[in-house]
Short mmCIF file of C-alpha atoms in Angstrom, two decimals:
data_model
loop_
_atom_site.label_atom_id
_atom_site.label_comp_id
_atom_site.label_asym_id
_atom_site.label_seq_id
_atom_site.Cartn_x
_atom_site.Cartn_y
_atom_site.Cartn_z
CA UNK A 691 11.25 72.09 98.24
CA UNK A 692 13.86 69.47 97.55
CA UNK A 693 13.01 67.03 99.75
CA UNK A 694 9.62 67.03 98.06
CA UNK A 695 10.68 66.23 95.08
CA UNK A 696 13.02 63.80 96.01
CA UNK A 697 9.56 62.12 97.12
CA UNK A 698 8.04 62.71 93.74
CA UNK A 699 8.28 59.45 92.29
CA UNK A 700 6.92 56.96 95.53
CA UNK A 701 4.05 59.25 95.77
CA UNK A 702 3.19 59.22 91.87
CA UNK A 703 3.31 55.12 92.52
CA UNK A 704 1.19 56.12 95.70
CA UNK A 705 -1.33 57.86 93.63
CA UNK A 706 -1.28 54.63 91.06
CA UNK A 707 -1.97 52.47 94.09
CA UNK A 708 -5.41 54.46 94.94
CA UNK A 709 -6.55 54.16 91.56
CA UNK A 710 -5.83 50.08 91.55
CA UNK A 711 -7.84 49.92 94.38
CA UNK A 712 -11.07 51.34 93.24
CA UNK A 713 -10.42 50.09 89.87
CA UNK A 714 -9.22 46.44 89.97
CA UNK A 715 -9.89 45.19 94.02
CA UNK A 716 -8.11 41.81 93.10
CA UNK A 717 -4.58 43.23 91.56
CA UNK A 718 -4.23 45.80 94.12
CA UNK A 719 -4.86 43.55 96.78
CA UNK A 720 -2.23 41.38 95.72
CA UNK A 721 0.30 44.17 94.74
CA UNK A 722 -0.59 45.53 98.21
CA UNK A 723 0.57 42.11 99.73
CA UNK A 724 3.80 41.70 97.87
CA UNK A 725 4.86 45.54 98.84
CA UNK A 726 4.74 44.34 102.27
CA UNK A 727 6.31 41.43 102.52
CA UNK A 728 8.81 43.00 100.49
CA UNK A 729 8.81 46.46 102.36
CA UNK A 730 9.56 43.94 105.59
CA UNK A 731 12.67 42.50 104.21
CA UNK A 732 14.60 45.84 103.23
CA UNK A 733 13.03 47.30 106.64
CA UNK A 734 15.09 44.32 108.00
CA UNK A 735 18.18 44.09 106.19
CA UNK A 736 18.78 47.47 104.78
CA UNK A 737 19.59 49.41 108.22
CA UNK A 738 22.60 46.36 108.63
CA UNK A 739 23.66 47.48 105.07
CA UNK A 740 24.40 51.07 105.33
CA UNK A 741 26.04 50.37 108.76
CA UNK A 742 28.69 48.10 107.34
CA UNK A 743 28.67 50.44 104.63
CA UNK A 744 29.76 53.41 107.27
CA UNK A 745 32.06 51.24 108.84
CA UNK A 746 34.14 50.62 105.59
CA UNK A 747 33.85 54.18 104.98
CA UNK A 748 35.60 54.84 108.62
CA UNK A 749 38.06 51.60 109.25
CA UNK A 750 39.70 50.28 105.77
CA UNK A 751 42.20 52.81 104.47
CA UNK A 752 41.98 53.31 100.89
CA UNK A 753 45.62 52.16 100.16
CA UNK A 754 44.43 48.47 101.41
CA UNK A 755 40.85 48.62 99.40
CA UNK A 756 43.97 49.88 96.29
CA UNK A 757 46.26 47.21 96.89
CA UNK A 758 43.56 44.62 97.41
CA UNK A 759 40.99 45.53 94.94
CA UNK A 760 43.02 48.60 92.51
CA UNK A 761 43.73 48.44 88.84
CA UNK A 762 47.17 46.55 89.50
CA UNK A 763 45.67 43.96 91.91
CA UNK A 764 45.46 41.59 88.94
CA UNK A 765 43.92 37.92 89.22
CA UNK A 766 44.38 38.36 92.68
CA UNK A 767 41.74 41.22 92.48
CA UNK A 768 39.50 39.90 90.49
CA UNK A 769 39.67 36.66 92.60
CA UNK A 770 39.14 38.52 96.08
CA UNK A 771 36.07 40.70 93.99
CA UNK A 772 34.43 36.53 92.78
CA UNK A 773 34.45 35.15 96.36
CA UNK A 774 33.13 38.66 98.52
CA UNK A 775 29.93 38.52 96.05
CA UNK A 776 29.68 34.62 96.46
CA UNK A 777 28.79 35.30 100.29
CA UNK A 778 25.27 34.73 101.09
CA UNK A 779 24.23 37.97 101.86
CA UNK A 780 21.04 39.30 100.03
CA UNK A 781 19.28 40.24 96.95
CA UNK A 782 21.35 42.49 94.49
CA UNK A 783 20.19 46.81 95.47
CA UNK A 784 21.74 45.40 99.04
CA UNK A 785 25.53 45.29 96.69
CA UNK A 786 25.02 48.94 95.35
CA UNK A 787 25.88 50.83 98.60
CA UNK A 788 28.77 48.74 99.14
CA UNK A 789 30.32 48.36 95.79
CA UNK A 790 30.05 52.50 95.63
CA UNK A 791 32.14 52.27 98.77
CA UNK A 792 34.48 50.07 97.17
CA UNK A 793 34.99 52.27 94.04
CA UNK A 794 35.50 55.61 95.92
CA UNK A 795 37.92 53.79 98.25
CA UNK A 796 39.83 52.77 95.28
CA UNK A 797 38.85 49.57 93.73
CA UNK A 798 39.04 49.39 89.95
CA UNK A 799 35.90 48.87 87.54
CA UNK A 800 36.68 45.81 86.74
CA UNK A 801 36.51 44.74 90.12
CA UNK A 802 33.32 45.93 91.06
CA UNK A 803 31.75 44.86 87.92
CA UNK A 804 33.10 41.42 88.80
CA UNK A 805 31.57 41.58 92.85
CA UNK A 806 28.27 42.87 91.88
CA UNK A 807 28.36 40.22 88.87
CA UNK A 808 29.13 37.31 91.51
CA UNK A 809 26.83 38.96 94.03
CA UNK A 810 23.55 38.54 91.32
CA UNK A 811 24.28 35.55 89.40
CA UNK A 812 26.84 33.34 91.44
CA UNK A 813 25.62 33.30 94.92
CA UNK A 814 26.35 29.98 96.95
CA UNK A 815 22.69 29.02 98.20
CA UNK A 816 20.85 30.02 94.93
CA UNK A 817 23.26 27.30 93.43
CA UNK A 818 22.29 25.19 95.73
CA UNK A 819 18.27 26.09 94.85
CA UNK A 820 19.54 25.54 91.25
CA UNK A 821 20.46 22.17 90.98
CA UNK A 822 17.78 21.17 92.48
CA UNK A 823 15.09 22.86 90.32
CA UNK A 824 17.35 22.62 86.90
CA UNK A 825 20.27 20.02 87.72
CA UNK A 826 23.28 20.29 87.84
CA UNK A 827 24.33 20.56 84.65
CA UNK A 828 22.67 23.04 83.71
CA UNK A 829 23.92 24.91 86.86
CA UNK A 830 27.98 23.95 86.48
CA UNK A 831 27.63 25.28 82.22
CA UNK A 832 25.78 28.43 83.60
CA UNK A 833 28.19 29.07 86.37
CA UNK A 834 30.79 28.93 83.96
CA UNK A 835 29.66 30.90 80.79
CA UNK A 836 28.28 33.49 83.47
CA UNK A 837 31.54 33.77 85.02
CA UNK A 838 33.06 34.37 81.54
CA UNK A 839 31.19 37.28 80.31
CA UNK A 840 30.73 38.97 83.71
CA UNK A 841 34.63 39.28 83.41
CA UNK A 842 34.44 40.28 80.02
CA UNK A 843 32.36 42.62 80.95
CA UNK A 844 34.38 44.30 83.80
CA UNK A 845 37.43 44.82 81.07
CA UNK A 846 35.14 46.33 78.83
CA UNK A 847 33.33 48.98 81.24
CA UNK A 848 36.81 49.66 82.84
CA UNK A 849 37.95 50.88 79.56
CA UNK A 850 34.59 52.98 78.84
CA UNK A 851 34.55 54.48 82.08
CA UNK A 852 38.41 54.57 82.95
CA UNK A 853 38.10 58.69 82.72
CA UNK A 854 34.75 58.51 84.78
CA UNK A 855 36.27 56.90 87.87
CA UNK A 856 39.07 59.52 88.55
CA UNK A 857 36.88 62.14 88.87
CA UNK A 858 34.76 59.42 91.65
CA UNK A 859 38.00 58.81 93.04
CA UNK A 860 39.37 62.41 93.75
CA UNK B 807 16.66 33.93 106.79
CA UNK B 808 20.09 32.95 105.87
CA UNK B 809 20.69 36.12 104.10
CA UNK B 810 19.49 38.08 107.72
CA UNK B 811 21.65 35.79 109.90
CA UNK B 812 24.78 36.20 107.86
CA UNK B 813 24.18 39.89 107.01
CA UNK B 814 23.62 40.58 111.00
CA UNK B 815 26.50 38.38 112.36
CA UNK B 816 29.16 40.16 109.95
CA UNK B 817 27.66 43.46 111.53
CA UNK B 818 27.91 42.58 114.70
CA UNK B 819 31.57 40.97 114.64
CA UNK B 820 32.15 44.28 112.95
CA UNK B 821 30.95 46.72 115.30
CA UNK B 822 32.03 44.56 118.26
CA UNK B 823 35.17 45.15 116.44
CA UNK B 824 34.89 48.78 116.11
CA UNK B 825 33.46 49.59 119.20
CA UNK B 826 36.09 48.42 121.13
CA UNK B 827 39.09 50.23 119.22
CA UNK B 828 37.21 53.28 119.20
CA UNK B 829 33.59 54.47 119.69
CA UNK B 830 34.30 58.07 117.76
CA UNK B 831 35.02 56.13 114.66
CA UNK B 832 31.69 53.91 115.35
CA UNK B 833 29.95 56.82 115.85
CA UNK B 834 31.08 58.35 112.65
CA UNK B 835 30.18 55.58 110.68
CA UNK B 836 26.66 55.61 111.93
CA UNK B 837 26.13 59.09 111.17
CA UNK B 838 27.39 58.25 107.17
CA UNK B 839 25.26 55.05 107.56
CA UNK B 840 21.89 58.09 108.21
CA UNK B 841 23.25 60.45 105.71
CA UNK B 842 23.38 57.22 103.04
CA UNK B 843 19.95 55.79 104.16
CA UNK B 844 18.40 59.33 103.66
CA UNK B 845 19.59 59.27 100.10
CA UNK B 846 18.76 56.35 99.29
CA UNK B 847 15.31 56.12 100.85
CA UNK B 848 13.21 57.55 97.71
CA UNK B 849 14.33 55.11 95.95
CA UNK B 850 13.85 52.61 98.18
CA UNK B 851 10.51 53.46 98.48
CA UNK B 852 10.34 53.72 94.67
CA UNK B 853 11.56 49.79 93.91
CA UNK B 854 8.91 49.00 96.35
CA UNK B 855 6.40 50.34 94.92
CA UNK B 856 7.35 49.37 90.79
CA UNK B 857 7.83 45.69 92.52
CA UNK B 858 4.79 45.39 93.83
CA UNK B 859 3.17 46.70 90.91
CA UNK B 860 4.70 44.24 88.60
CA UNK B 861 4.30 40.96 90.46
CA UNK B 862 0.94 42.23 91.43
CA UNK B 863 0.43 42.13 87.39
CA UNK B 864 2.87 39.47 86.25
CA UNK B 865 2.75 36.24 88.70
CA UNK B 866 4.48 33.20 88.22
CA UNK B 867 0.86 31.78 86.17
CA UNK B 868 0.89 34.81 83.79
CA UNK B 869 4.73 34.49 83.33
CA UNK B 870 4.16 30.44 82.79
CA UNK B 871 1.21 31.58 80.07
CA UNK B 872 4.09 33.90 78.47
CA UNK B 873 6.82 31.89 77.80
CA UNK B 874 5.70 28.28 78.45
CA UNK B 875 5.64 26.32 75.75
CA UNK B 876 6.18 28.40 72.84
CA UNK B 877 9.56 27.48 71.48
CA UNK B 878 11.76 29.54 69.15
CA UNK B 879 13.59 32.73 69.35
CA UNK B 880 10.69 35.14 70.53
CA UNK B 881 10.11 32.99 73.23
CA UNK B 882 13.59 33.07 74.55
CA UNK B 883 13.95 37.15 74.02
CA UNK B 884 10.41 37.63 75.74
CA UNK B 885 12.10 35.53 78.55
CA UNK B 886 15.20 37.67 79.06
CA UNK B 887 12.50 40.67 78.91
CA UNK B 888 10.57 39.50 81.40
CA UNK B 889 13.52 38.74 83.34
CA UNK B 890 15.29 41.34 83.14
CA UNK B 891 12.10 43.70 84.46
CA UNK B 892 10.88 40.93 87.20
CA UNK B 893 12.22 41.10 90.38
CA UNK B 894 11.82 37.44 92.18
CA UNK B 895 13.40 35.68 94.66
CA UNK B 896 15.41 32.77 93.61
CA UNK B 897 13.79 30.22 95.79
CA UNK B 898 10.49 31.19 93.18
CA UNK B 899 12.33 31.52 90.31
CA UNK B 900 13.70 28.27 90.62
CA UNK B 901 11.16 26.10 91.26
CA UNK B 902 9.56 28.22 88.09
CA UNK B 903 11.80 27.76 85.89
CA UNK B 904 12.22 23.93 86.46
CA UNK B 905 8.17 23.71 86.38
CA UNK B 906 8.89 25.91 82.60
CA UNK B 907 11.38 23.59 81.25
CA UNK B 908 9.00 20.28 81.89
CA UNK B 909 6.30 22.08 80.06
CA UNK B 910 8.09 22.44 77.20
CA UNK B 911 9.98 25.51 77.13
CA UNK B 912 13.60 25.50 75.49
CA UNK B 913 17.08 25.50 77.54
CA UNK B 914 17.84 28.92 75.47
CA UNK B 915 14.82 30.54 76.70
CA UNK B 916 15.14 29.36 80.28
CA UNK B 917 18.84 30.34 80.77
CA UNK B 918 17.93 33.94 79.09
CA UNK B 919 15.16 33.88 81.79
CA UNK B 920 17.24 33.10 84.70
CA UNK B 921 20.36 35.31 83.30
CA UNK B 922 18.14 38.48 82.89
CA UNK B 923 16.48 38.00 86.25
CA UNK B 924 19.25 37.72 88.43
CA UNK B 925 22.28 40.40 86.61
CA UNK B 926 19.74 42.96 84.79
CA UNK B 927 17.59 45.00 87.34
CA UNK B 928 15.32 47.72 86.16
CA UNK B 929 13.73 47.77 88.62
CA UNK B 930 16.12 48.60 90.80
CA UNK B 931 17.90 50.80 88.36
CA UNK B 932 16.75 53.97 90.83
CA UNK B 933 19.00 53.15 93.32
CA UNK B 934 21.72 52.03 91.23
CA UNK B 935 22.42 55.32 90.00
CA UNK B 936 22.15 57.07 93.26
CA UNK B 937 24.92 54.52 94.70
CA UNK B 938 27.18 54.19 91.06
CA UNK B 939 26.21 56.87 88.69
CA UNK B 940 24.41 56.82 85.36
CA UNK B 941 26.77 55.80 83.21
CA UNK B 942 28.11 52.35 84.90
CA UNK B 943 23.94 51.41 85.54
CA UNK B 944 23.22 51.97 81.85
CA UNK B 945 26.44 50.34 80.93
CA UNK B 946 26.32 47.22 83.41
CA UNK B 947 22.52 46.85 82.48
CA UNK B 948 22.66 47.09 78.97
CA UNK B 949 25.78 44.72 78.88
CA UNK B 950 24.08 42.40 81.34
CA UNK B 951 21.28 42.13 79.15
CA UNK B 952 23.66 40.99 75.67
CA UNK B 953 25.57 39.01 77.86
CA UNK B 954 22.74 36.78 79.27
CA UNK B 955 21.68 36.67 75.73
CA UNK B 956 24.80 34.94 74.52
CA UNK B 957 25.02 33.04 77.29
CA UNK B 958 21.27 31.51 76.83
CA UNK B 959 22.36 30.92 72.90
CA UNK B 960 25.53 29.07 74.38
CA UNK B 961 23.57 27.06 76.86
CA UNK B 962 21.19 26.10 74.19
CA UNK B 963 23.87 24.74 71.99
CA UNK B 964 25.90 23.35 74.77
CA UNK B 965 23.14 21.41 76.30
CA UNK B 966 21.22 20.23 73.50
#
């Protein structure tokens, strides 16, 4: 059965979680507690997720996602790509969903590389939590050499995965 | 609670949106947002289950006893390790790493740290390639991973 299998690896964890109980009480008791607090949190926000997700998928052609986000949007792209993952809007697995929308509907590598690079490392209120904890210089010379390789990095998997994204994009 | 309160208010301006200028598209979208939550669920389930495992194992005390004080380059590569396989809110890594740096540890080994934890996920690698493929999870995470290296060597010269 596929759907079984599909299944295979939470129930292997499942299994792991059994034997942490009867072998080490304390651990399992606070692995227990993290998996719910964090099972609560994706209970909460993933549902919103893959509904904006569906409703890109219906409403924004592909032609604007192309002109706005596509290979020849330029700085204008990559600019557009910085600010959407700036947003405060969640931890990173929340970005995957959307940036595969965003690459089927025609945005180029570099772009999403870029958005899901802003949406982990560049994020408006962890900058905020930051400078507080580190300062702000620290903060302002991360920002910056972050921001650097993160585009450096979208060039470089566009060109390794340029043949890749036509067949995603067909 | 920020991240709920924006998340929900962009739906909700959305599907206002949508609902009024046509409830067949709305409808369609909902049934893509079932089809992508049924795919995606094992691995949900999975990065549940691998995070609490790990912070079960690896809390913020063991972590501190890890890289704390030790200085050099081991230090700063067991950081982006660490990092890079933790999965933390920022409002505990933070704090963390600020508490790290007064006890000693380096500005290399702090920034590889921080770099690794937010960009490289294995955790959630699972449902990384179910949404992009393979190829660009191996590729962003492996590239991640050098990058927040070189950027922790750049910090520590920078801010020395």
């Amino acid at each position: 059965m596929t759907t079984l299998k599909q299944f295979r690896t939470p129930i292997l964890l499942g299994i792991i979680y059994l034997i942490l109980m009867v072998w080490l009480p304390g651990t399992a008791q606070r692995t227990i507690a993290v998996t719910i607090s964090y099972a609560k949190e994706m209970a909460i926000i993933m549902p919103a997720v893959f509904v904006l997700m569906g409703l890109i998928e219906v409403w924004i052609p592909g032609d604007k996602i192309q002109k706005w986000l596509g290979a020849s949007s330029g700085v204008k792209g990559v600019l557009i790509s910085f600010l959407m993952g700036t947003l405060p809007t969640g931890p990173l697995y929340v970005a995957f969903p959307l940036a595969a929308s965003l690459l089927k509907k025609g945005a180029s590598i570099t772009n999403t590389v870029i958005f899901l690079g802003s949406w982990a490392a560049l994020k408006i209120p962890q900058l905020l939590v930051e400078i507080k904890f580190l300062g702000g210089t620290f903060t302002i010379v991360r920002f910056v050499l972050t921001l650097m390789v993160i585009i450096v990095m979208g060039i470089i998997m566009n060109i390794l995965l340029k043949k890749d994204l036509e067949n995603i994009q067909e | 609670m920020t991240t709920i309160i924006v998340i929900y208010s962009i739906l909700i301006v959305c599907l206002v949106l949508s609902l009024w200028n046509s409830r067949e598209k709305t409808k369609k979208s909902f049934l893509i947002a079932g089809k992508a939550f049924m795919k995606t669920a094992p691995s949900l389930l999975t990065i549940l289950g691998i995070v609490g495992l790990i912070l079960g194992t690896l809390t913020p005390e063991t972590i501190s006893k890890l890289i704390g004080a030790e200085a050099g380059y081991w230090a700063t590569l067991l950081a982006a390790l660490i990092g890079a396989v933790t999965f933390i809110p920022s409002l505990v890594a933070f704090p963390l790493a600020g508490s790290l740096l007064r006890s000693g540890a380096t500005i290399m080994t702090i920034s590889a740290f921080i770099t690794t934890l937010v960009m490289v996920g294995l955790v959630t690698v699972p449902m990384e390639i179910k949404s992009l493929g393979k190829k660009f999870t191996f590729l962003r995470n492996s590239f991640s991973l050098i990058g927040a290296l070189i950027i922790a060597v750049l910090m520590g010269v920078i801010l020395k």
